[in-house]
């Protein structure tokens, strides 16, 4: 049975529906990341789990107990806030011990717990300082220590890394992941950064306008996005989405795209993921393919069963060091391919792209849903 | 040469600075002159005051007038000095300042961190209290004090000052707490702290500057108040300001300027001390409020 369950949750604030029927479950020890653009309701959802916002309809269940009407302090959960929310008038030690003090834990036990938490986070030398004397990364650790010391049933993180600089963010990301591995804690984590979501989660829920678009493992979300929104939101650079028509190519079906300029139409084989789907000729579809599935011929996966080779004009070359992104135009849309960094691709010249259609997905342009 | 043309030459810059300082010193002297006259007059015997120059320093400074003002001067028919009234004022100002500050802090806390429907209206009405002229509330207040049996008592005066001061103290604290991060309150809630625990442990320890501002403001206003004092506490329960007025106006025969001045100094001392001790926090607190508010 799931440890944390969010059942058909609705939240209306001032007449506006912020959450519209959220259903998510999370197993004990799981790491759920709620991700979505700003205003999608992910922070509101986290606040309802925390008990800082009450729900309009639906249930929040922790370990089999409905906690809807339970005060935040009685839910046995801890939260790390975006601004860290460290008490400015207390030392680091006081901050970490505060929750235990409020619960009437004796001083000696408190000190013990604070020391243990500080040790885990390597902030023992900071215990006597005040929050104003700490750097951003140190404050972040103290905020985590404050959550950790309580050994709560569920940890909530509300965009905890967004105030840190890029390098520190990557470090802390790894740290949180390690913490999760070592403590086996159940974590719900809110972020708008899809890379954070991909790297840390055991389960991702993509939200948009108060509706869950897809819940699944990072791999599922990445490889088989449920709809166009998820496909576009997750991944950087974004998935290439091309609108085309289904045609019959001899015995096989294929998807045809209008060529650019004087070129004739471009045909790509039907992706393996929709082998079983029945199409009619002329049906419009949207092909979704990740940049890393469009490569130079040399990088093509030798195991791939369906590969289409397309010659196209290179529009832009973006070397990142490890790889090079080559931008071209098909059917009037920019598409990005990831090729080896030593491949000789030049803007304005024709380049041979290999489309690995084993890794492509197809969407219905009307419903925006992925076709299986 | 362009540098010389655009910048002022050192000589004229210095002159401008001297001019500014000279002006400041002159104005400071003008403001300090009454205090100076009060102090030297209170240290002179009556003869010297009547015969001499007002600005002349005392030939033989003595504190006789101060002792007389404190212990034996006649206020109305009682010739026991102003000491009793001074303590009346102290007994009024300390509880009134403490209560109105604490209540203002609590109001500010509720109005920013525990918002309820209509909180804006409530705050608006409390603000209104800042604009009601004293005179408008005299008669209703007198009736209320009579009804609850607090006429002519220090407790009654405390009540009046607390009620009248609440609008200001609430305004100060509300604006200060408005800038206080909500997430801290949420974090404390999740940590298991209740309404008052959050107030005492998180909010109040971070309220130093605004407490100083409120205390100075309230102390000065309440200590210096004359109208409420004369209206609601006549006779033996009157505060210092009222007694000072009675002392000055009830002198029979010779007008004892030195005693009057000494008594006035006693009346002014507490606020003076409060400003000297906490004045820099006052400015700092006002600035903090202005930037964050």
XYZ file of C-alpha atoms in Angstrom:
665
model
C 0.000 0.000 0.000
C 1.171 3.468 -0.781
C 2.690 5.462 2.052
C 1.521 8.844 0.821
C -1.688 9.105 -1.145
C -3.235 12.174 -2.662
C -6.786 11.307 -3.657
C -8.874 13.365 -6.041
C -7.641 16.605 -4.511
C -9.262 19.926 -5.323
C -8.258 23.363 -4.119
C -10.121 26.536 -4.926
C -8.683 29.898 -3.903
C -10.856 32.981 -4.363
C -13.026 31.261 -6.958
C -10.083 30.048 -9.019
C -9.447 26.322 -9.246
C -5.794 25.835 -8.426
C -5.842 22.052 -8.148
C -8.306 20.046 -10.167
C -8.506 16.450 -9.081
C -4.956 15.427 -8.230
C -4.296 11.697 -7.788
C -0.774 10.687 -6.849
C 0.594 7.896 -4.699
C 4.080 7.436 -3.337
C 5.637 4.381 -1.725
C 7.631 4.483 1.482
C 11.145 5.649 0.768
C 10.148 7.102 -2.584
C 11.298 10.436 -3.975
C 8.420 12.194 -5.688
C 9.179 15.309 -7.676
C 6.343 17.638 -8.575
C 7.402 19.573 -11.614
C 5.701 22.083 -13.837
C 5.837 25.683 -14.994
C 5.142 28.451 -12.492
C 1.493 28.713 -11.591
C 0.787 25.041 -12.220
C -0.209 24.437 -8.601
C 2.777 22.405 -7.515
C 3.584 24.578 -4.515
C -0.076 24.695 -3.504
C -0.160 20.922 -3.671
C 2.892 20.720 -1.424
C 1.314 23.160 1.023
C -1.818 21.032 1.224
C 0.315 18.008 2.049
C 2.102 20.105 4.682
C -1.216 21.274 6.079
C -0.399 24.944 5.552
C -3.263 25.161 3.053
C -6.499 23.304 3.605
C -8.093 21.292 0.838
C -11.387 22.070 -0.860
C -12.160 18.459 -1.713
C -10.348 15.157 -1.652
C -8.036 13.416 0.798
C -4.416 13.374 1.795
C -3.454 10.072 3.340
C -0.183 9.411 5.110
C 0.511 5.843 6.181
C -3.151 4.909 5.966
C -4.377 7.891 7.997
C -6.377 10.729 6.484
C -4.610 13.895 7.618
C -6.809 16.544 5.968
C -7.841 18.164 9.231
C -4.636 17.539 11.128
C -2.570 20.570 12.108
C 0.802 20.791 10.277
C 2.670 20.018 13.482
C 0.632 16.844 14.052
C 1.281 15.328 10.630
C 4.822 14.307 11.433
C 6.256 15.907 8.335
C 9.047 18.399 7.873
C 9.476 21.001 5.207
C 12.442 22.797 3.680
C 11.416 26.166 2.308
C 12.709 27.999 -0.706
C 13.902 30.896 1.452
C 15.184 28.388 4.060
C 13.063 30.195 6.686
C 15.741 30.003 9.360
C 14.824 31.799 12.582
C 17.085 34.875 12.469
C 17.216 35.321 16.239
C 18.451 31.817 17.020
C 21.769 30.107 16.473
C 22.053 27.227 14.044
C 21.804 24.909 17.016
C 18.661 26.665 18.222
C 17.144 26.468 14.770
C 17.721 22.756 14.431
C 16.589 22.023 17.984
C 13.483 24.218 17.866
C 11.064 21.557 16.652
C 12.304 19.109 19.283
C 12.041 21.779 21.944
C 8.437 22.477 20.921
C 7.733 18.790 21.281
C 9.167 18.752 24.776
C 12.174 16.577 24.047
C 14.618 16.786 26.986
C 17.725 18.916 26.511
C 20.248 16.072 26.529
C 18.345 14.124 23.865
C 17.939 17.287 21.851
C 21.664 18.003 21.877
C 22.346 14.446 20.811
C 19.918 14.683 17.890
C 21.243 18.078 16.812
C 24.794 16.760 16.824
C 23.809 13.736 14.766
C 21.986 15.851 12.183
C 24.847 18.341 12.052
C 27.285 15.518 11.501
C 25.277 14.084 8.618
C 25.248 17.497 6.947
C 28.788 18.461 7.944
C 27.754 21.652 9.692
C 29.067 20.822 13.166
C 31.423 23.805 13.099
C 28.521 26.192 12.402
C 26.287 25.266 15.341
C 26.998 28.418 17.365
C 26.555 30.829 14.494
C 23.503 32.781 13.489
C 21.831 32.385 10.093
C 22.968 35.852 9.017
C 26.583 34.694 9.333
C 26.121 31.779 6.916
C 26.494 31.491 3.159
C 23.623 30.351 0.959
C 24.805 26.776 0.810
C 25.322 26.629 4.570
C 21.840 27.999 5.204
C 20.496 25.348 2.882
C 22.208 22.673 4.947
C 20.877 24.104 8.188
C 17.364 24.133 6.733
C 17.789 20.475 5.845
C 19.189 19.760 9.283
C 16.113 21.283 10.827
C 13.965 18.863 8.851
C 16.261 15.907 9.347
C 16.489 16.149 13.129
C 12.814 15.365 13.544
C 12.996 12.100 11.629
C 9.603 12.820 10.085
C 7.476 10.401 8.086
C 7.645 12.619 5.022
C 10.068 15.353 3.937
C 8.750 18.197 1.834
C 11.072 20.382 -0.216
C 9.740 23.548 -1.807
C 12.169 24.571 -4.570
C 15.047 24.405 -2.106
C 17.831 24.968 -4.598
C 16.475 27.856 -6.609
C 18.299 30.504 -4.549
C 21.709 28.925 -5.038
C 24.189 29.576 -7.801
C 24.535 27.007 -10.564
C 27.567 25.175 -9.199
C 26.263 24.923 -5.654
C 22.920 23.747 -6.986
C 24.529 20.769 -8.684
C 26.410 19.951 -5.481
C 23.377 20.193 -3.255
C 21.353 18.156 -5.742
C 23.791 15.308 -5.336
C 23.767 15.844 -1.585
C 20.004 15.588 -1.312
C 20.041 12.485 -3.453
C 22.710 10.946 -1.242
C 20.733 11.916 1.851
C 17.701 10.184 0.406
C 19.699 7.067 -0.324
C 21.280 6.983 3.123
C 18.211 7.746 5.210
C 15.587 6.008 3.087
C 13.312 8.984 3.738
C 10.079 9.548 1.859
C 10.423 12.839 0.026
C 8.116 15.111 -1.919
C 10.074 17.733 -3.809
C 8.763 20.675 -5.780
C 10.770 22.256 -8.563
C 10.326 23.960 -11.894
C 13.686 22.657 -13.015
C 13.170 19.520 -15.055
C 16.825 18.524 -14.698
C 16.434 18.446 -10.908
C 13.357 16.324 -11.428
C 15.120 13.879 -13.727
C 18.231 13.497 -11.612
C 16.672 13.023 -8.191
C 13.230 11.506 -8.540
C 12.130 7.936 -8.285
C 8.778 9.225 -9.436
C 7.875 12.392 -11.291
C 4.493 14.083 -11.500
C 4.240 16.701 -14.218
C 1.610 19.328 -13.477
C 0.018 21.955 -15.630
C -2.803 24.271 -14.634
C -3.710 22.163 -11.634
C -3.960 18.905 -13.526
C -1.511 16.031 -13.393
C -0.284 15.476 -16.939
C 1.665 12.347 -16.212
C 3.024 10.405 -13.265
C 5.842 7.968 -13.777
C 9.487 7.129 -13.346
C 11.924 9.644 -14.824
C 12.618 7.185 -17.624
C 8.946 6.763 -18.471
C 8.375 10.494 -18.455
C 11.378 11.064 -20.656
C 10.946 8.210 -23.090
C 7.201 7.989 -23.308
C 5.689 11.371 -22.464
C 1.919 11.097 -22.143
C 1.188 14.196 -24.161
C 2.723 17.078 -26.054
C 3.055 19.248 -22.931
C 5.147 16.689 -21.066
C 7.179 15.980 -24.196
C 7.993 19.634 -24.586
C 8.517 20.419 -20.892
C 10.864 17.604 -19.960
C 14.295 17.464 -21.529
C 16.809 20.068 -22.577
C 17.096 20.804 -25.404
C 13.408 20.042 -25.831
C 12.016 17.128 -27.775
C 11.618 17.819 -31.472
C 7.945 17.858 -32.437
C 7.131 17.616 -36.125
C 3.720 17.607 -37.713
C 3.292 15.243 -40.656
C 0.905 12.923 -42.442
C 0.661 9.149 -42.483
C 1.425 7.650 -45.908
C 1.845 4.125 -47.221
C 5.369 3.460 -48.292
C 5.252 0.154 -50.160
C 4.295 -2.461 -47.595
C 5.108 -0.222 -44.669
C 3.558 2.922 -43.330
C 5.618 6.047 -42.989
C 5.204 9.675 -41.956
C 5.687 12.342 -44.569
C 6.774 15.874 -43.809
C 6.787 18.855 -46.124
C 10.370 19.570 -47.140
C 11.923 22.946 -46.750
C 12.372 25.113 -49.820
C 12.874 23.261 -53.054
C 13.411 19.883 -51.433
C 10.764 17.274 -51.874
C 8.841 15.876 -48.941
C 10.761 13.972 -46.299
C 9.668 10.516 -45.285
C 10.473 8.880 -42.000
C 9.663 5.288 -41.139
C 6.845 4.700 -38.654
C 8.358 4.664 -35.133
C 8.553 1.247 -33.501
C 6.455 2.461 -30.571
C 3.336 2.644 -32.746
C 3.777 -0.584 -34.732
C 0.521 -1.936 -33.360
C -1.491 1.225 -33.903
C -3.802 1.427 -36.882
C -3.549 4.546 -38.970
C -5.374 5.705 -42.059
C -3.596 7.311 -44.985
C -3.496 11.068 -44.749
C -4.024 11.132 -40.974
C -2.071 13.938 -39.372
C 0.230 13.056 -36.556
C 2.969 14.748 -34.569
C 6.261 12.936 -34.377
C 8.243 13.466 -31.205
C 11.921 12.655 -31.230
C 14.641 13.611 -28.748
C 17.742 15.410 -30.051
C 19.928 12.459 -29.048
C 17.862 10.180 -31.321
C 18.814 12.290 -34.335
C 22.534 11.902 -34.920
C 25.193 11.700 -37.526
C 25.368 8.331 -39.267
C 28.413 7.231 -37.305
C 26.735 7.608 -33.915
C 23.639 5.604 -34.790
C 22.793 2.915 -32.266
C 23.858 -0.366 -33.891
C 20.917 -2.090 -32.181
C 18.368 0.265 -33.711
C 15.818 -1.495 -35.897
C 14.227 1.485 -37.585
C 16.506 4.212 -38.843
C 15.749 6.790 -41.506
C 18.496 8.765 -43.150
C 17.626 12.320 -44.158
C 19.737 14.914 -45.910
C 18.974 18.406 -44.689
C 20.490 21.853 -44.693
C 22.278 22.815 -41.487
C 20.926 26.029 -40.024
C 23.056 26.413 -36.922
C 25.848 24.513 -35.165
C 26.111 24.744 -31.363
C 29.143 22.980 -29.906
C 28.817 22.283 -26.151
C 32.188 20.573 -25.850
C 31.039 17.031 -25.187
C 28.504 17.041 -28.023
C 27.470 19.341 -30.774
C 23.878 20.343 -31.372
C 23.014 20.802 -35.018
C 19.874 22.730 -35.818
C 18.075 22.169 -39.097
C 14.597 22.856 -40.440
C 12.087 20.230 -41.393
C 8.498 21.025 -42.251
C 9.218 24.637 -41.372
C 10.139 23.742 -37.789
C 13.518 23.910 -36.175
C 14.769 20.559 -35.094
C 17.808 19.865 -33.010
C 20.093 16.897 -33.469
C 22.880 15.808 -31.152
C 25.957 14.693 -33.034
C 29.507 13.830 -32.065
C 31.597 16.885 -31.350
C 34.211 15.954 -33.953
C 31.714 15.641 -36.809
C 32.201 18.237 -39.497
C 28.861 20.024 -39.759
C 28.755 23.540 -41.096
C 25.932 26.032 -41.299
C 24.617 26.370 -44.825
C 25.794 22.925 -45.904
C 23.869 19.718 -46.299
C 24.275 17.154 -43.557
C 23.168 13.567 -43.349
C 20.969 13.010 -40.281
C 20.147 9.548 -38.958
C 16.744 9.391 -37.234
C 16.553 6.516 -34.746
C 12.825 5.872 -34.847
C 12.981 3.199 -32.167
C 13.195 6.123 -29.768
C 10.503 8.273 -31.331
C 6.906 8.698 -30.203
C 3.788 9.798 -32.041
C 1.104 12.184 -30.788
C -2.404 12.871 -31.965
C -2.468 16.595 -32.806
C -6.156 16.877 -31.813
C -6.056 15.328 -28.350
C -2.319 16.077 -27.898
C -2.034 12.600 -26.357
C 0.627 10.077 -27.230
C -0.510 7.237 -29.483
C 0.488 3.826 -28.177
C 41.441 72.298 -17.421
C 38.015 70.821 -17.728
C 38.351 69.281 -14.284
C 39.069 72.672 -12.743
C 36.207 74.242 -14.613
C 33.609 71.693 -13.510
C 34.700 71.115 -9.915
C 34.533 73.759 -7.218
C 37.911 75.025 -6.078
C 39.003 73.738 -2.654
C 38.788 77.190 -1.123
C 35.155 77.807 -1.978
C 34.195 74.227 -1.031
C 35.638 74.816 2.406
C 33.831 78.092 2.671
C 30.529 76.388 1.757
C 31.142 73.788 4.432
C 31.894 76.443 7.054
C 28.754 78.255 6.056
C 26.664 75.101 6.458
C 28.182 74.292 9.849
C 27.786 77.878 11.036
C 24.108 77.821 10.084
C 23.608 74.500 11.853
C 25.328 75.763 14.981
C 23.233 78.928 15.020
C 20.001 76.992 14.720
C 21.123 74.482 17.332
C 21.832 77.400 19.701
C 18.412 78.901 19.028
C 16.765 75.564 19.831
C 18.872 75.085 22.940
C 18.374 78.611 24.252
C 15.102 77.954 26.123
C 16.626 74.920 27.822
C 19.631 77.027 28.778
C 17.461 79.759 30.211
C 15.372 77.209 32.119
C 18.429 75.603 33.676
C 20.208 78.815 34.699
C 16.990 80.383 35.988
C 16.299 77.314 38.119
C 19.763 77.669 39.648
C 19.420 81.372 40.591
C 17.760 82.870 43.657
C 14.674 85.021 43.014
C 16.435 88.358 43.597
C 19.023 87.663 41.008
C 16.334 86.656 38.489
C 14.385 89.846 39.032
C 17.382 92.177 38.980
C 19.679 90.524 36.470
C 19.873 89.598 32.850
C 17.863 86.547 31.771
C 20.907 85.107 29.969
C 23.424 85.844 32.713
C 24.987 82.870 34.440
C 24.057 82.447 38.130
C 26.510 84.111 40.523
C 26.079 81.435 43.170
C 24.357 78.398 41.638
C 22.139 76.582 44.116
C 19.737 73.672 43.878
C 17.347 75.181 46.414
C 14.650 75.789 43.809
C 14.928 72.163 42.649
C 14.451 70.870 46.188
C 11.561 73.222 46.725
C 9.876 72.218 43.464
C 10.312 68.542 44.325
C 9.326 68.668 48.012
C 7.616 71.775 49.304
C 6.195 73.904 46.484
C 2.442 74.468 46.605
C 0.365 72.776 43.951
C -3.080 74.126 44.473
C -3.627 73.942 48.215
C -1.167 71.134 48.921
C 2.337 72.310 49.597
C 4.110 68.962 49.130
C 5.937 69.684 45.897
C 5.551 67.829 42.644
C 7.153 64.565 43.700
C 3.802 62.842 44.205
C 2.619 63.865 40.768
C 5.891 62.757 39.241
C 5.247 59.265 40.621
C 1.656 59.492 39.382
C 3.028 60.041 35.893
C 5.486 57.185 36.254
C 2.717 54.883 37.479
C 0.650 55.928 34.483
C 3.265 55.911 31.762
C 4.941 52.566 32.442
C 1.858 50.344 32.338
C 0.295 52.406 29.537
C 3.388 52.144 27.342
C 3.918 48.458 28.122
C 0.311 47.438 27.536
C -0.194 49.490 24.380
C 3.097 48.222 22.920
C 2.343 44.572 23.640
C -1.196 44.863 22.330
C 0.046 46.720 19.258
C 2.556 43.962 18.610
C -0.134 41.305 18.981
C -2.467 43.233 16.677
C 0.279 43.618 14.089
C 1.039 39.916 14.369
C -2.586 38.895 13.827
C -3.164 41.433 11.054
C -0.205 40.184 9.037
C 0.306 36.529 9.904
C -3.113 35.238 10.976
C -5.275 37.060 8.529
C -9.005 36.698 8.820
C -11.778 37.884 6.507
C -12.147 41.615 6.958
C -8.650 42.156 8.331
C -8.215 45.144 6.067
C -11.351 46.779 7.387
C -10.305 46.202 10.981
C -6.884 47.690 10.298
C -8.479 50.633 8.511
C -10.671 51.341 11.501
C -7.715 51.086 13.867
C -5.854 53.565 11.686
C -8.787 55.857 12.064
C -7.972 56.061 15.759
C -4.790 57.899 14.777
C -6.778 60.708 13.217
C -9.494 61.291 15.800
C -8.718 64.508 17.663
C -8.349 64.154 21.433
C -11.135 66.617 22.100
C -13.694 64.505 20.234
C -13.389 61.580 22.623
C -13.302 63.499 25.915
C -16.972 63.318 26.825
C -17.669 59.742 25.700
C -14.491 58.667 27.445
C -15.446 60.441 30.663
C -18.779 58.614 30.607
C -17.166 55.234 30.003
C -14.680 55.818 32.821
C -17.551 56.812 35.105
C -19.545 53.702 34.169
C -16.687 51.346 34.925
C -15.682 53.242 38.056
C -12.268 54.434 36.941
C -12.861 58.206 37.018
C -10.062 60.157 38.612
C -7.762 57.159 38.904
C -4.400 56.390 37.415
C -5.818 53.102 36.132
C -8.422 55.087 34.227
C -5.729 57.236 32.633
C -3.770 54.122 31.704
C -6.851 52.736 30.005
C -7.426 55.964 28.082
C -3.837 56.093 26.869
C -3.812 52.423 25.917
C -6.996 52.778 23.899
C -5.830 55.959 22.243
C -2.346 54.643 21.569
C -3.442 51.324 20.079
C -4.022 52.798 16.635
C -0.421 53.998 16.449
C 1.220 50.965 17.977
C -0.797 48.648 15.723
C 0.214 50.684 12.688
C 3.893 50.516 13.641
C 3.920 46.789 14.266
C 1.700 45.859 11.346
C 3.976 47.627 8.890
C 7.032 46.061 10.471
C 5.606 42.530 10.464
C 4.285 42.928 6.933
C 7.907 42.643 5.794
C 8.560 39.666 8.073
C 8.697 36.502 5.919
C 5.559 34.338 6.124
C 7.650 31.247 5.560
C 9.182 31.683 9.012
C 5.732 31.482 10.547
C 4.895 28.431 8.461
C 8.161 26.782 9.430
C 7.456 27.455 13.103
C 3.960 26.026 12.734
C 5.340 22.862 11.234
C 7.890 22.738 14.024
C 4.975 22.606 16.416
C 4.931 26.140 17.813
C 1.510 27.599 18.571
C 0.161 31.139 18.248
C 1.853 32.600 21.322
C 5.019 30.492 21.067
C 5.608 31.847 17.566
C 5.002 35.360 18.833
C 7.348 35.094 21.806
C 10.076 32.963 20.309
C 10.233 34.059 16.681
C 8.553 37.399 16.129
C 9.276 39.440 19.261
C 13.022 38.695 19.371
C 13.235 40.101 15.840
C 11.231 43.213 16.672
C 13.858 45.235 18.551
C 13.900 48.349 16.362
C 10.138 48.687 16.133
C 9.705 48.117 19.873
C 12.128 50.984 20.521
C 10.257 53.241 18.111
C 6.919 52.391 19.673
C 8.132 52.777 23.237
C 9.700 56.175 22.572
C 6.675 57.378 20.692
C 4.215 56.194 23.285
C 6.330 57.303 26.220
C 6.718 60.820 24.874
C 3.059 61.157 23.988
C 1.720 59.773 27.230
C 4.188 61.546 29.483
C 3.609 64.883 27.791
C -0.158 64.535 27.554
C -2.005 67.283 29.339
C -5.567 67.120 28.033
C -6.445 63.586 29.140
C -4.632 64.163 32.397
C -6.504 67.346 33.242
C -9.819 65.867 32.103
C -9.745 62.475 33.777
C -7.417 62.811 36.762
C -7.663 66.013 38.704
C -6.540 66.518 42.286
C -4.092 64.177 43.959
C -4.124 61.666 41.112
C -3.122 64.195 38.458
C -0.077 63.485 36.309
C 3.034 65.641 36.226
C 1.940 67.865 33.365
C -1.240 68.875 35.141
C 0.596 69.449 38.409
C 3.144 71.633 36.650
C 0.358 73.763 35.261
C -1.246 74.035 38.684
C 2.059 74.851 40.323
C 2.778 77.650 37.889
C -0.706 79.120 38.010
C -1.333 78.706 41.730
C 1.692 80.569 43.098
C 0.427 83.151 45.498
C 2.176 86.480 45.879
C 5.615 86.435 44.362
C 6.066 84.403 41.180
C 8.868 81.936 41.853
C 10.345 81.572 38.405
C 13.224 79.467 39.660
C 10.848 76.902 41.216
C 8.637 76.873 38.130
C 11.663 76.247 35.919
C 12.970 73.495 38.164
C 9.543 71.831 38.145
C 9.406 72.100 34.367
C 12.815 70.453 34.182
C 11.523 67.583 36.285
C 8.625 67.256 33.865
C 10.927 67.195 30.846
C 13.647 64.936 32.215
C 12.166 61.458 31.591
C 11.487 62.034 27.903
C 14.908 63.607 27.576
C 16.515 60.537 29.119
C 14.517 58.176 26.904
C 15.668 60.037 23.806
C 19.288 60.131 24.863
C 19.316 56.430 25.705
C 17.305 55.089 22.778
C 17.335 57.917 20.253
C 19.651 56.318 17.751
C 17.494 53.176 17.726
C 14.530 55.426 17.111
C 16.014 56.795 13.903
C 17.230 53.357 12.882
C 13.797 51.848 13.502
C 12.047 54.537 11.511
C 14.449 53.973 8.629
C 13.971 50.208 8.758
C 10.239 50.659 8.628
C 10.551 53.086 5.745
C 12.691 50.795 3.639
C 10.877 47.559 4.317
C 7.337 48.803 4.892
